[in-house]
PDB file of C-alpha atoms in Angstrom:
ATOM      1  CA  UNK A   1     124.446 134.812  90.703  1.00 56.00           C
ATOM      2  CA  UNK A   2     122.094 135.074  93.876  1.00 55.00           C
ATOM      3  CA  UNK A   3     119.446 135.098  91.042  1.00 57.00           C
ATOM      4  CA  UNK A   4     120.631 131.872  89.345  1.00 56.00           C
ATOM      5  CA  UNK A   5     121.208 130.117  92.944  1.00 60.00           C
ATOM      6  CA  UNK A   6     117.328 130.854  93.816  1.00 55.00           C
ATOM      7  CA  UNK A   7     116.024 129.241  90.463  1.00 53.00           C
ATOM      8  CA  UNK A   8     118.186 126.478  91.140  1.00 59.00           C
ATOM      9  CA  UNK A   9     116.830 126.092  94.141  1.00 56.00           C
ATOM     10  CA  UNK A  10     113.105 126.636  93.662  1.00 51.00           C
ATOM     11  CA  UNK A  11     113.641 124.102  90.490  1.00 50.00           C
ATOM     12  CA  UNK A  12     114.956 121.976  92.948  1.00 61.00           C
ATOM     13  CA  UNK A  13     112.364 122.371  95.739  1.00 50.00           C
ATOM     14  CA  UNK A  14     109.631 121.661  92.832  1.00 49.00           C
ATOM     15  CA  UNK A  15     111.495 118.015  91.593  1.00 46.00           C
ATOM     16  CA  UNK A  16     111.236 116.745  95.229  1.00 49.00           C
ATOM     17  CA  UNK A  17     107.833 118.058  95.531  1.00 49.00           C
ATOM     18  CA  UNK A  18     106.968 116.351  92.470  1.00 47.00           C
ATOM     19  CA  UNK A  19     108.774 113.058  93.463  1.00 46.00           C
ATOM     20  CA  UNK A  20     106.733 113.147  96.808  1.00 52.00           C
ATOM     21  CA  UNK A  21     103.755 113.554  95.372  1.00 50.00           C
ATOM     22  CA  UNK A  22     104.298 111.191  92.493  1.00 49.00           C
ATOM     23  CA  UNK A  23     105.524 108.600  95.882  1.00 52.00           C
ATOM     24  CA  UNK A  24     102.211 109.774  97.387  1.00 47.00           C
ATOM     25  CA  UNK A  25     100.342 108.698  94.256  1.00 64.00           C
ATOM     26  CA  UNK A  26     102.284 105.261  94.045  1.00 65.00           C
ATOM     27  CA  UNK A  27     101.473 104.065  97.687  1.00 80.00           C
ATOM     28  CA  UNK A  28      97.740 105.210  97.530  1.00 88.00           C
ATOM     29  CA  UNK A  29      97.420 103.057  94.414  1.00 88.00           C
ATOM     30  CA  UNK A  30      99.332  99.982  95.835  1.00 90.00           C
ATOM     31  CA  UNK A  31      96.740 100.115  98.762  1.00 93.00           C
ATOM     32  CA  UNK A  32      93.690 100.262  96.336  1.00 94.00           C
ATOM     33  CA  UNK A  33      94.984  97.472  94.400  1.00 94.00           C
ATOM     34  CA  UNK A  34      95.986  95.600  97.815  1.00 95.00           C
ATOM     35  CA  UNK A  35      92.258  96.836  99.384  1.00 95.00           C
ATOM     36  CA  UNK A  36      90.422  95.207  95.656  1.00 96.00           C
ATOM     37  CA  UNK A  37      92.493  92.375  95.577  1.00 96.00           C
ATOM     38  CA  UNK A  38      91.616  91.314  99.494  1.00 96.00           C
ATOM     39  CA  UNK A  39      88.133  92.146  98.681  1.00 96.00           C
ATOM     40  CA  UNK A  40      87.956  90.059  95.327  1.00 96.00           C
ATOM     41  CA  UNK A  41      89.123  86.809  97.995  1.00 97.00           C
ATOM     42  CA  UNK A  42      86.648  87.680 100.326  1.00 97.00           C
ATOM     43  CA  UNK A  43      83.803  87.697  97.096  1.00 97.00           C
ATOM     44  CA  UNK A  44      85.605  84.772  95.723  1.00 96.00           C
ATOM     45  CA  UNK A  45      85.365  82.683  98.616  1.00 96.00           C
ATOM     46  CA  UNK A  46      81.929  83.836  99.940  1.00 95.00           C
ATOM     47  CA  UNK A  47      80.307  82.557  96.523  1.00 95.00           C
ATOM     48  CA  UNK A  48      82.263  79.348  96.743  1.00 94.00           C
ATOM     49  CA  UNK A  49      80.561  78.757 100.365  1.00 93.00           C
ATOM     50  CA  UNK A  50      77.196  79.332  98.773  1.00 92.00           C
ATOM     51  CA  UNK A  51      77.568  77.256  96.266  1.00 92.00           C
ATOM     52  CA  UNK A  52      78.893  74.610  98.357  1.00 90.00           C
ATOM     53  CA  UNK A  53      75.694  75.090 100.489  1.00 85.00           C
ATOM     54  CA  UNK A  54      73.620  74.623  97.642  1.00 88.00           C
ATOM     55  CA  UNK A  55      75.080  71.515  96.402  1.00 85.00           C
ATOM     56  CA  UNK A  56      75.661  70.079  99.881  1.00 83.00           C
ATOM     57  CA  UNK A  57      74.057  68.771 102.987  1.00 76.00           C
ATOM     58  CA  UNK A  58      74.324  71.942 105.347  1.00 65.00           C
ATOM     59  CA  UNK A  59      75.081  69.732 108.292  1.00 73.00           C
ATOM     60  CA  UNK A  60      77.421  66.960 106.327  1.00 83.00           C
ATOM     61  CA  UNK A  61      80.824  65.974 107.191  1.00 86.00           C
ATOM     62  CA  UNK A  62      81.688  66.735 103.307  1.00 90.00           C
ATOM     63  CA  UNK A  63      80.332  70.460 103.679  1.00 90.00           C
ATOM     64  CA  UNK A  64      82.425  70.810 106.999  1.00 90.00           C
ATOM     65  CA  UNK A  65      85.454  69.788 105.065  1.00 93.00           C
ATOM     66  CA  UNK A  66      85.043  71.627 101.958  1.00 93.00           C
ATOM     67  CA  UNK A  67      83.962  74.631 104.365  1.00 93.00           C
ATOM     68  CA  UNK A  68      86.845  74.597 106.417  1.00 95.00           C
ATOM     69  CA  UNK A  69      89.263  74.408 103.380  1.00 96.00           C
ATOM     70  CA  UNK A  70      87.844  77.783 101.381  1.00 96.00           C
ATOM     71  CA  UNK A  71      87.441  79.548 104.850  1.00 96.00           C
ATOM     72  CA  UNK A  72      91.831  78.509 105.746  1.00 97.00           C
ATOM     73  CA  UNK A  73      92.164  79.600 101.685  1.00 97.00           C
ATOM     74  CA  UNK A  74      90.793  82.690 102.216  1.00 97.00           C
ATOM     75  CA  UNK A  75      92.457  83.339 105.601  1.00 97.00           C
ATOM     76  CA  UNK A  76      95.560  82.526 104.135  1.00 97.00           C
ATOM     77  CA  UNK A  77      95.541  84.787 101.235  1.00 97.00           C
ATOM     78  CA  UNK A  78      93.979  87.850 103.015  1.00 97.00           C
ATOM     79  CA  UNK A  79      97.055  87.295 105.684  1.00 96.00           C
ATOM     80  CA  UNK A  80      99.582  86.365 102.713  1.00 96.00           C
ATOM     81  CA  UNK A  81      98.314  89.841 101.260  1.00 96.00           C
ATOM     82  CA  UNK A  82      98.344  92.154 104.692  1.00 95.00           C
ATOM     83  CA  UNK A  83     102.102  91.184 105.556  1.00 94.00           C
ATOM     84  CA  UNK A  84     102.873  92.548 101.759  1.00 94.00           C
ATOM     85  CA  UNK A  85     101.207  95.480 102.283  1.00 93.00           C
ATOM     86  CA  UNK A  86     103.203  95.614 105.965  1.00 91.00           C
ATOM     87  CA  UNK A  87     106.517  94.381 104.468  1.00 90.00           C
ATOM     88  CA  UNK A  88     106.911  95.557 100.607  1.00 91.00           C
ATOM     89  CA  UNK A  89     104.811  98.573 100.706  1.00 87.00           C
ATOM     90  CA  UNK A  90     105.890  99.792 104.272  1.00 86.00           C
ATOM     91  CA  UNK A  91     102.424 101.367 105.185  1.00 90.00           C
ATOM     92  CA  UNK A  92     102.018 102.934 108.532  1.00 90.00           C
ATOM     93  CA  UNK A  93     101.960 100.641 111.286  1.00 90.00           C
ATOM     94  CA  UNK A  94      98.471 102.135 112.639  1.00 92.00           C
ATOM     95  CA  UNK A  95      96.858 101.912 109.130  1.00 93.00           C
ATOM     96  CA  UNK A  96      98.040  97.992 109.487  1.00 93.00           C
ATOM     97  CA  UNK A  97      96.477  97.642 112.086  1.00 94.00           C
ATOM     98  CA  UNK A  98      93.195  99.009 111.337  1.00 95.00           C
ATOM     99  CA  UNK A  99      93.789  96.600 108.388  1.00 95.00           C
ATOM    100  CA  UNK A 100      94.170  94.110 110.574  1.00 96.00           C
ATOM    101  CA  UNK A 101      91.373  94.639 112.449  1.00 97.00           C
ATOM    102  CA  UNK A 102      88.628  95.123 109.902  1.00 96.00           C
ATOM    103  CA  UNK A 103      89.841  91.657 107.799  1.00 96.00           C
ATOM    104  CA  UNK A 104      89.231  89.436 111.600  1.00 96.00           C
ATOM    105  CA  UNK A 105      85.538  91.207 111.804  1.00 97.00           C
ATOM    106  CA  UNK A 106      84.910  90.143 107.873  1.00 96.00           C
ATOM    107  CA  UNK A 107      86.652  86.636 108.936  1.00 96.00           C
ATOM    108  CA  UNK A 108      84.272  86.098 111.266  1.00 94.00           C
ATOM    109  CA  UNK A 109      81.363  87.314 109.794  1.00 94.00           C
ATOM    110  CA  UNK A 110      81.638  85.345 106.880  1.00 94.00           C
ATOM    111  CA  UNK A 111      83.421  81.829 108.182  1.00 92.00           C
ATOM    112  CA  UNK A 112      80.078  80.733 109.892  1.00 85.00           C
ATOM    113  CA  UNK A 113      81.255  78.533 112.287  1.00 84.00           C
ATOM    114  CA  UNK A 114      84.841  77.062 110.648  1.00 91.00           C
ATOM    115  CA  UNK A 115      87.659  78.077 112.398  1.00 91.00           C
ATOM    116  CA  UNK A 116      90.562  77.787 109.452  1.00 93.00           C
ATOM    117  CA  UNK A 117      92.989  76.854 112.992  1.00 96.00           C
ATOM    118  CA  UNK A 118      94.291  73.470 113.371  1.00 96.00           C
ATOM    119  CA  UNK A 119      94.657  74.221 116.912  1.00 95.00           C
ATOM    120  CA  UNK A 120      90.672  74.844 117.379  1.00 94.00           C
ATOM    121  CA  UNK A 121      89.986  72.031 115.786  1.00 94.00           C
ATOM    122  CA  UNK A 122      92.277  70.388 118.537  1.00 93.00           C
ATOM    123  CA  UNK A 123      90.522  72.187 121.461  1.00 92.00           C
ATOM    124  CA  UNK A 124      87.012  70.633 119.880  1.00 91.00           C
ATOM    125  CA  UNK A 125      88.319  67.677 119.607  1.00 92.00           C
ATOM    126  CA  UNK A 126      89.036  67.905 123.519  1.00 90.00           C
ATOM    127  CA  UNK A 127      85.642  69.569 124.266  1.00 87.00           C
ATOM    128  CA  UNK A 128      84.116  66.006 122.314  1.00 85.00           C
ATOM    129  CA  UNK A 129      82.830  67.860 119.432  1.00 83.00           C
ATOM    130  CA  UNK A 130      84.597  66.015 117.252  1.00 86.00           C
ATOM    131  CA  UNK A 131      86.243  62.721 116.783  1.00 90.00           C
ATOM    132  CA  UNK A 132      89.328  62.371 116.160  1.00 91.00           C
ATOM    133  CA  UNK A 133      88.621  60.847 112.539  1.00 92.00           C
ATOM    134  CA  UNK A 134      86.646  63.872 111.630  1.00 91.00           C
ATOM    135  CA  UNK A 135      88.997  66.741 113.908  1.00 93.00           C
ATOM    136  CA  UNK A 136      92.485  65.033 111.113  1.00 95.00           C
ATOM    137  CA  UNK A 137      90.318  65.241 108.055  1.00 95.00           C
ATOM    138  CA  UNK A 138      89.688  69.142 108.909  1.00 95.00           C
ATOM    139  CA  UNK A 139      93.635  69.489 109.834  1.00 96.00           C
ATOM    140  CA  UNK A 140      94.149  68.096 106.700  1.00 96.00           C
ATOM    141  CA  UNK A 141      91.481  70.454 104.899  1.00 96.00           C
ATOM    142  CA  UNK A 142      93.326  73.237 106.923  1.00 97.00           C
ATOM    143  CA  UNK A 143      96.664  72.443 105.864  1.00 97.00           C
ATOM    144  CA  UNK A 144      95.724  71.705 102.405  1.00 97.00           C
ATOM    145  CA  UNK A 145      94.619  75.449 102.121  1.00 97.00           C
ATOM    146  CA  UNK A 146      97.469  76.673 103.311  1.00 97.00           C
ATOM    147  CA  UNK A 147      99.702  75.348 100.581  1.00 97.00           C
ATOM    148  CA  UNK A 148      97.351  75.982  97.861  1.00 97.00           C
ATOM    149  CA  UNK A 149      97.326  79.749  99.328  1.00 97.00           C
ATOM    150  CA  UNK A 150     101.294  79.508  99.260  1.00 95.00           C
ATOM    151  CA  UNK A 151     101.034  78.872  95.559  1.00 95.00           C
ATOM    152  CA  UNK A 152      98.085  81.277  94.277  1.00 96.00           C
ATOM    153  CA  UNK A 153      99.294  84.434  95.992  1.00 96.00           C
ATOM    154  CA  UNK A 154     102.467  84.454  94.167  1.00 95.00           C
ATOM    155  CA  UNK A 155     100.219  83.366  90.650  1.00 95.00           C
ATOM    156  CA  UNK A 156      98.094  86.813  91.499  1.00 95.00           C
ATOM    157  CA  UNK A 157     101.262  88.801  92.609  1.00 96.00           C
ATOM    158  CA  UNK A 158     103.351  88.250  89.389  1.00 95.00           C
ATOM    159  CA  UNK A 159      99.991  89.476  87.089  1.00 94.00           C
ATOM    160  CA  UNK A 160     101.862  93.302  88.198  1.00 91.00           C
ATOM    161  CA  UNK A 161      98.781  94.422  89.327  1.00 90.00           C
ATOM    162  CA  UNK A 162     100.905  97.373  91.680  1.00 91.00           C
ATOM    163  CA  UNK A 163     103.900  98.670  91.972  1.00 91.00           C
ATOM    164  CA  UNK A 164     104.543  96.668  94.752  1.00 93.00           C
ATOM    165  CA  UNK A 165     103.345  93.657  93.281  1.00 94.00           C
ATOM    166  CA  UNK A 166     106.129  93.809  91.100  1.00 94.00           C
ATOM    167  CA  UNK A 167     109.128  94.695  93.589  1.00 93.00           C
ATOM    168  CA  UNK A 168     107.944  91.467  95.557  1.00 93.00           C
ATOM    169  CA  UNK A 169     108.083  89.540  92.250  1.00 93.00           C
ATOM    170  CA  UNK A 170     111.399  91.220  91.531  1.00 93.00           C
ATOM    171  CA  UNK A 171     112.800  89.974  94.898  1.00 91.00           C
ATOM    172  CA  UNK A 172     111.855  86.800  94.206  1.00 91.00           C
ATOM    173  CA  UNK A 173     108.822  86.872  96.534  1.00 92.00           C
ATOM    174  CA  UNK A 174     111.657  86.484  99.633  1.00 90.00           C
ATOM    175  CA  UNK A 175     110.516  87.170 103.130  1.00 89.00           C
ATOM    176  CA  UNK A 176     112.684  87.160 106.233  1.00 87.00           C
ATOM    177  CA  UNK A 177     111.266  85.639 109.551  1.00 90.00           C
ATOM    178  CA  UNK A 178     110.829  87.807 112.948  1.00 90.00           C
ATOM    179  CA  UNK A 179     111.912  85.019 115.027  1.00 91.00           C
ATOM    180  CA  UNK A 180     115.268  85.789 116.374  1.00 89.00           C
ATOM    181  CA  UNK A 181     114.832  83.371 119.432  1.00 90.00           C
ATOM    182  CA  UNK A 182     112.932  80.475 119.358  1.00 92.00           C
ATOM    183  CA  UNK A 183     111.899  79.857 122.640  1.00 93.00           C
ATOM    184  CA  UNK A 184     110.693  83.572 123.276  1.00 94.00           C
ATOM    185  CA  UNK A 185     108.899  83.458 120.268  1.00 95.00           C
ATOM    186  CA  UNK A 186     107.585  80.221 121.186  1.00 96.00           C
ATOM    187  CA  UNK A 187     106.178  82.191 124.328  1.00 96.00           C
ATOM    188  CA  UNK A 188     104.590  84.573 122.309  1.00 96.00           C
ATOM    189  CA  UNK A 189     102.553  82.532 119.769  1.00 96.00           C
ATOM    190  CA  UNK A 190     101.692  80.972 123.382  1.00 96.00           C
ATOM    191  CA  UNK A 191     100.534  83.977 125.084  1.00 96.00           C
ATOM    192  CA  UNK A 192      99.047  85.460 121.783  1.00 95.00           C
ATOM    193  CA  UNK A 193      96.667  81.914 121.483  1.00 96.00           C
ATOM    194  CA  UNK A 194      95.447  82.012 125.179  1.00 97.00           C
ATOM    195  CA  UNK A 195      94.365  85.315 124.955  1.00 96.00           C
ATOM    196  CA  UNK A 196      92.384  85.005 121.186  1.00 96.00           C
ATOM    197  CA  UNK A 197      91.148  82.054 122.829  1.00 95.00           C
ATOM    198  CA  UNK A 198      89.987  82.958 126.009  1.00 95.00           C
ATOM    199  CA  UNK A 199      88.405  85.907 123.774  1.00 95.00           C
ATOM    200  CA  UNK A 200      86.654  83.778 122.034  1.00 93.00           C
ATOM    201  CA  UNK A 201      85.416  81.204 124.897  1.00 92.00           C
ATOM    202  CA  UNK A 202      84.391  84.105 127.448  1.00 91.00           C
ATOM    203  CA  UNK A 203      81.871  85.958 124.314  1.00 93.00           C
ATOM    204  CA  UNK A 204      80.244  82.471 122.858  1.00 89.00           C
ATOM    205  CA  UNK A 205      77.091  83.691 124.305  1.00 89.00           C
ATOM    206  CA  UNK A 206      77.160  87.632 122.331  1.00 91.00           C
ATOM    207  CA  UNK A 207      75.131  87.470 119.194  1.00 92.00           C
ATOM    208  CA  UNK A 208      77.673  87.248 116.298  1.00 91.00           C
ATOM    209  CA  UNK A 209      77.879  91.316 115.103  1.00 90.00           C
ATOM    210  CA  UNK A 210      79.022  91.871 118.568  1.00 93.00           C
ATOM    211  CA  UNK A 211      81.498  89.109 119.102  1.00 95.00           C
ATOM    212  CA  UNK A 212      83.282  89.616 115.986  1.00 95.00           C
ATOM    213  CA  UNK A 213      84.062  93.095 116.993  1.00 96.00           C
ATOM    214  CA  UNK A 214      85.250  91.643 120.769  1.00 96.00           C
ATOM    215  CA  UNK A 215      87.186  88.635 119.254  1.00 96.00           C
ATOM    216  CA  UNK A 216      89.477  91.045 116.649  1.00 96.00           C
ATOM    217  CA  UNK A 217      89.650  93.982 118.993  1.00 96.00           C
ATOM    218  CA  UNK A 218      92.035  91.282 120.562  1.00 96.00           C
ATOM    219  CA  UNK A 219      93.623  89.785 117.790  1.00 96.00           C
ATOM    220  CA  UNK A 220      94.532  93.210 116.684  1.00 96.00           C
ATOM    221  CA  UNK A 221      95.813  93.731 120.633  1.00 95.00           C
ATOM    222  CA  UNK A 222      97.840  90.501 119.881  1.00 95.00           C
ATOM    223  CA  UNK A 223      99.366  91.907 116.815  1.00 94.00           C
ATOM    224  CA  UNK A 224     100.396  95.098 118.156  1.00 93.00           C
ATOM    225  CA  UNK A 225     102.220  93.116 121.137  1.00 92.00           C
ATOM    226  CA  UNK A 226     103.576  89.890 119.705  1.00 90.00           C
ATOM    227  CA  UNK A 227     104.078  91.023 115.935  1.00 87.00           C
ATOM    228  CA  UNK A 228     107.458  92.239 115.812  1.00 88.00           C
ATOM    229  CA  UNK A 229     108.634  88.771 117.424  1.00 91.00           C
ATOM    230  CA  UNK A 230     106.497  86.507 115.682  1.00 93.00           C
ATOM    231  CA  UNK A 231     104.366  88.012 113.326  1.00 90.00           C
ATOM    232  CA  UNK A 232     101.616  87.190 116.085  1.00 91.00           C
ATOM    233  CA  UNK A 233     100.192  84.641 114.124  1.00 93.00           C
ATOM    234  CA  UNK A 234      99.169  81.613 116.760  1.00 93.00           C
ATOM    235  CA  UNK A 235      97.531  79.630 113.897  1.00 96.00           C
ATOM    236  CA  UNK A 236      99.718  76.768 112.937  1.00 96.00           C
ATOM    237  CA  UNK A 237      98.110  76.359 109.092  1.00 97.00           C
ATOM    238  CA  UNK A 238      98.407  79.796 108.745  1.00 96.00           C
ATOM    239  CA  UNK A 239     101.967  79.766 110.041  1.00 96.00           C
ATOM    240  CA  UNK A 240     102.505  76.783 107.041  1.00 96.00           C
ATOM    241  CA  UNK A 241     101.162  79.153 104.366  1.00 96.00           C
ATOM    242  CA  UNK A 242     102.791  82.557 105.898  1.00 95.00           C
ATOM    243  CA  UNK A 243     105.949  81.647 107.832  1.00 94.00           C
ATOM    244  CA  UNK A 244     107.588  78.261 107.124  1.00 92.00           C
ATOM    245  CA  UNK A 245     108.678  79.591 103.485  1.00 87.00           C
ATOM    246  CA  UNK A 246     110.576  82.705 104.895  1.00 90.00           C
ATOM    247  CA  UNK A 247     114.538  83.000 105.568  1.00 87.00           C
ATOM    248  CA  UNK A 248     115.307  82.652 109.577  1.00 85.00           C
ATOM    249  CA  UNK A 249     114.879  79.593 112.488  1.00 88.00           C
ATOM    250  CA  UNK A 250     115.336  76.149 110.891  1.00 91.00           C
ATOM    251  CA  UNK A 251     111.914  74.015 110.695  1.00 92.00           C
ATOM    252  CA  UNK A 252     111.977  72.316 114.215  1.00 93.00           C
ATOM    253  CA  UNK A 253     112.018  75.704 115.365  1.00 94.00           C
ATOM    254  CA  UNK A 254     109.935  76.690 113.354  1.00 95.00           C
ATOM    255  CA  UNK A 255     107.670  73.868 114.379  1.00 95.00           C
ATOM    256  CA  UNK A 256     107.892  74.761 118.105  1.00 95.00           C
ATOM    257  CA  UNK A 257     107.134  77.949 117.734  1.00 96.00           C
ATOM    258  CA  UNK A 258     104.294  78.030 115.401  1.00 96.00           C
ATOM    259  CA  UNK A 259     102.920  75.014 115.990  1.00 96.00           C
ATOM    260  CA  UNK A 260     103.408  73.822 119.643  1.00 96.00           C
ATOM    261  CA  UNK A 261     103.234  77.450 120.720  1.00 96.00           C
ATOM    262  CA  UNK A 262      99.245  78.099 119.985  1.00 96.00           C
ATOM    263  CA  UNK A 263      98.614  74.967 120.700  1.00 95.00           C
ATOM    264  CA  UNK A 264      99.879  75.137 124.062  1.00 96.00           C
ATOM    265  CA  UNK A 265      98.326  78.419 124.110  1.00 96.00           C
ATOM    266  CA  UNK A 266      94.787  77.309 123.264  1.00 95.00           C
ATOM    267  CA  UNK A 267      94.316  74.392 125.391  1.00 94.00           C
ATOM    268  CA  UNK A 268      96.129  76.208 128.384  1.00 95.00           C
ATOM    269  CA  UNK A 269      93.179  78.662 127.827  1.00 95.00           C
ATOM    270  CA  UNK A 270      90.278  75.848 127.743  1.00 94.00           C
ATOM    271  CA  UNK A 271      92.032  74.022 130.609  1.00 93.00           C
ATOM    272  CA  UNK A 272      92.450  77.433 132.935  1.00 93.00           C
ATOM    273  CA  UNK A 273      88.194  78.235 131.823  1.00 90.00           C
ATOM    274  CA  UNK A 274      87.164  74.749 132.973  1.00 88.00           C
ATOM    275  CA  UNK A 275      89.405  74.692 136.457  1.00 89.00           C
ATOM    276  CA  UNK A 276      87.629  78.088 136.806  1.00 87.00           C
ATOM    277  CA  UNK A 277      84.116  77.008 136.581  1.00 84.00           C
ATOM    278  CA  UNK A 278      85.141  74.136 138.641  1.00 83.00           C
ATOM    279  CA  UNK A 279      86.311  76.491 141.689  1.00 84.00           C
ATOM    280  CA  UNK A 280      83.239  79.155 141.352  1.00 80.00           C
ATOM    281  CA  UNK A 281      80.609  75.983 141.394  1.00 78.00           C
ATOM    282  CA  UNK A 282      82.652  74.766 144.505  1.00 77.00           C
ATOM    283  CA  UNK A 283      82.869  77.763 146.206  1.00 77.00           C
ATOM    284  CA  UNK A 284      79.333  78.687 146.016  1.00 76.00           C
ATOM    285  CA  UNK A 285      78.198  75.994 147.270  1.00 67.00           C
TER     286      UNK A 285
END
């Protein structure tokens, strides 16, 4: 009997060693296939801004446009694919954020000089880089993006490429919302865009490998502290391609929160930066 009970029990002890490692196996390959598939958008949409290059004027309004849209596309998608990978395939929280961090560096690296953010586009408009005309086309580029991201992702999710690929499609691509209260989260997307911002204003004058690094050191930061409330994402087009779908607030809250929030956020920033070079150039004088 004692005989029996131990090979029962090393049979045992060998299933759930087998089911771990056959789990083991499973995840590894749903982060390959996640880690191709955000690299394949990054190719994608890299050879679409060359081309574009080629067969536009560098410094045209068209270029801008067409920029800005495959720059918020690929944004979208990368960000789309990231909260999957967070959500559906439950990966650690630091390997999310490494994730995290490595996508804003290749963001910025490759965007060369769009911003894929409605709300920067609002804070040029206020610095008189653009006019209004040109700042709604780009919102409208931005936003454009957004839903064409909202309906690809699911197109390239239901090809079954993973494992977790398919429980998303099997759950019928749902998503549930992090925003409990409104107005706190409203704070959040607030405090989250006048950091990134202020990030981004204090290292204009780094050369471009540096300030990439600076710039999603704190949008990572950002996402560690604001992404269990909001999903820290202080970008209202990427909030329409990410967010609005999901079950949770209603849309005016949803709209105040993702949309008022960062932009609140990023002009408090530019506002507090040129009060502050107002009171140094007073004071030293």
């Amino acid at each position: 009997m004692a005989e029996d009970r131990a090979a029962e029990g090393a049979a045992r002890g060998a299933a759930e060693g087998a089911a771990e490692g056959a789990a083991w196996a499973a995840e590894r390959t749903d982060l390959l296939v996640s880690l191709l598939l955000l690299s394949g958008v990054v190719l994608l949409s890299d050879a679409l801004r060359r081309m574009l290059l080629r067969r536009l004027p560098g410094h045209s309004a068209l270029y801008a446009h067409a920029a800005e849209f495959v720059c918020t596309l690929q944004l979208c998608c990368c960000t789309h694919e990231l909260r999957v990978l967070s959500e559906v395939g439950r990966i650690e929280r630091r390997l999310a954020h490494t994730l995290t961090y490595v996508v804003a560096v290749v963001h910025g690296l490759t965007f060369r000089g769009a911003t894929g953010n409605p709300a920067c586009t609002l804070v040029h408009t206020y610095r008189q880089r653009l006019v209004p005309a040109a700042a709604l086309c780009k919102c409208a580029c931005q936003f454009a993006a957004a839903a064409a991201a909202r309906v690809l992702m699911p197109l390239a999710w239901s090809l079954g490429l993973s494992g977790m690929h398919v429980r998303h499609e099997a759950s019928g691509f749902r998503c549930t919302s992090p925003v409990d209260a409104p107005l706190t989260a409203a704070a959040v997307e607030l405090a989250c865009a006048f950091a990134v911002q202020t990030a981004v204003t204090h290292t204009r004058t780094l050369e471009l490998k540096y300030r990439v690094h600076a710039v999603a050191a704190v949008i990572t930061t950002a996402v560690y502290a604001g992404g269990a409330r909001t999903g820290a994402v202080y970008n209202p087009a990427l909030a329409f391609s990410t967010q609005f779908r999901c079950e949770g607030p209603s849309l005016p809250e949803y709209c105040v929160v993702y949309w008022l929030g960062p932009v609140l956020g990023m002009l408090g920033s530019v506002l507090f930066y040129d009060w502050l070079e107002v009171w140094k150039s007073e004071r030293w004088r």
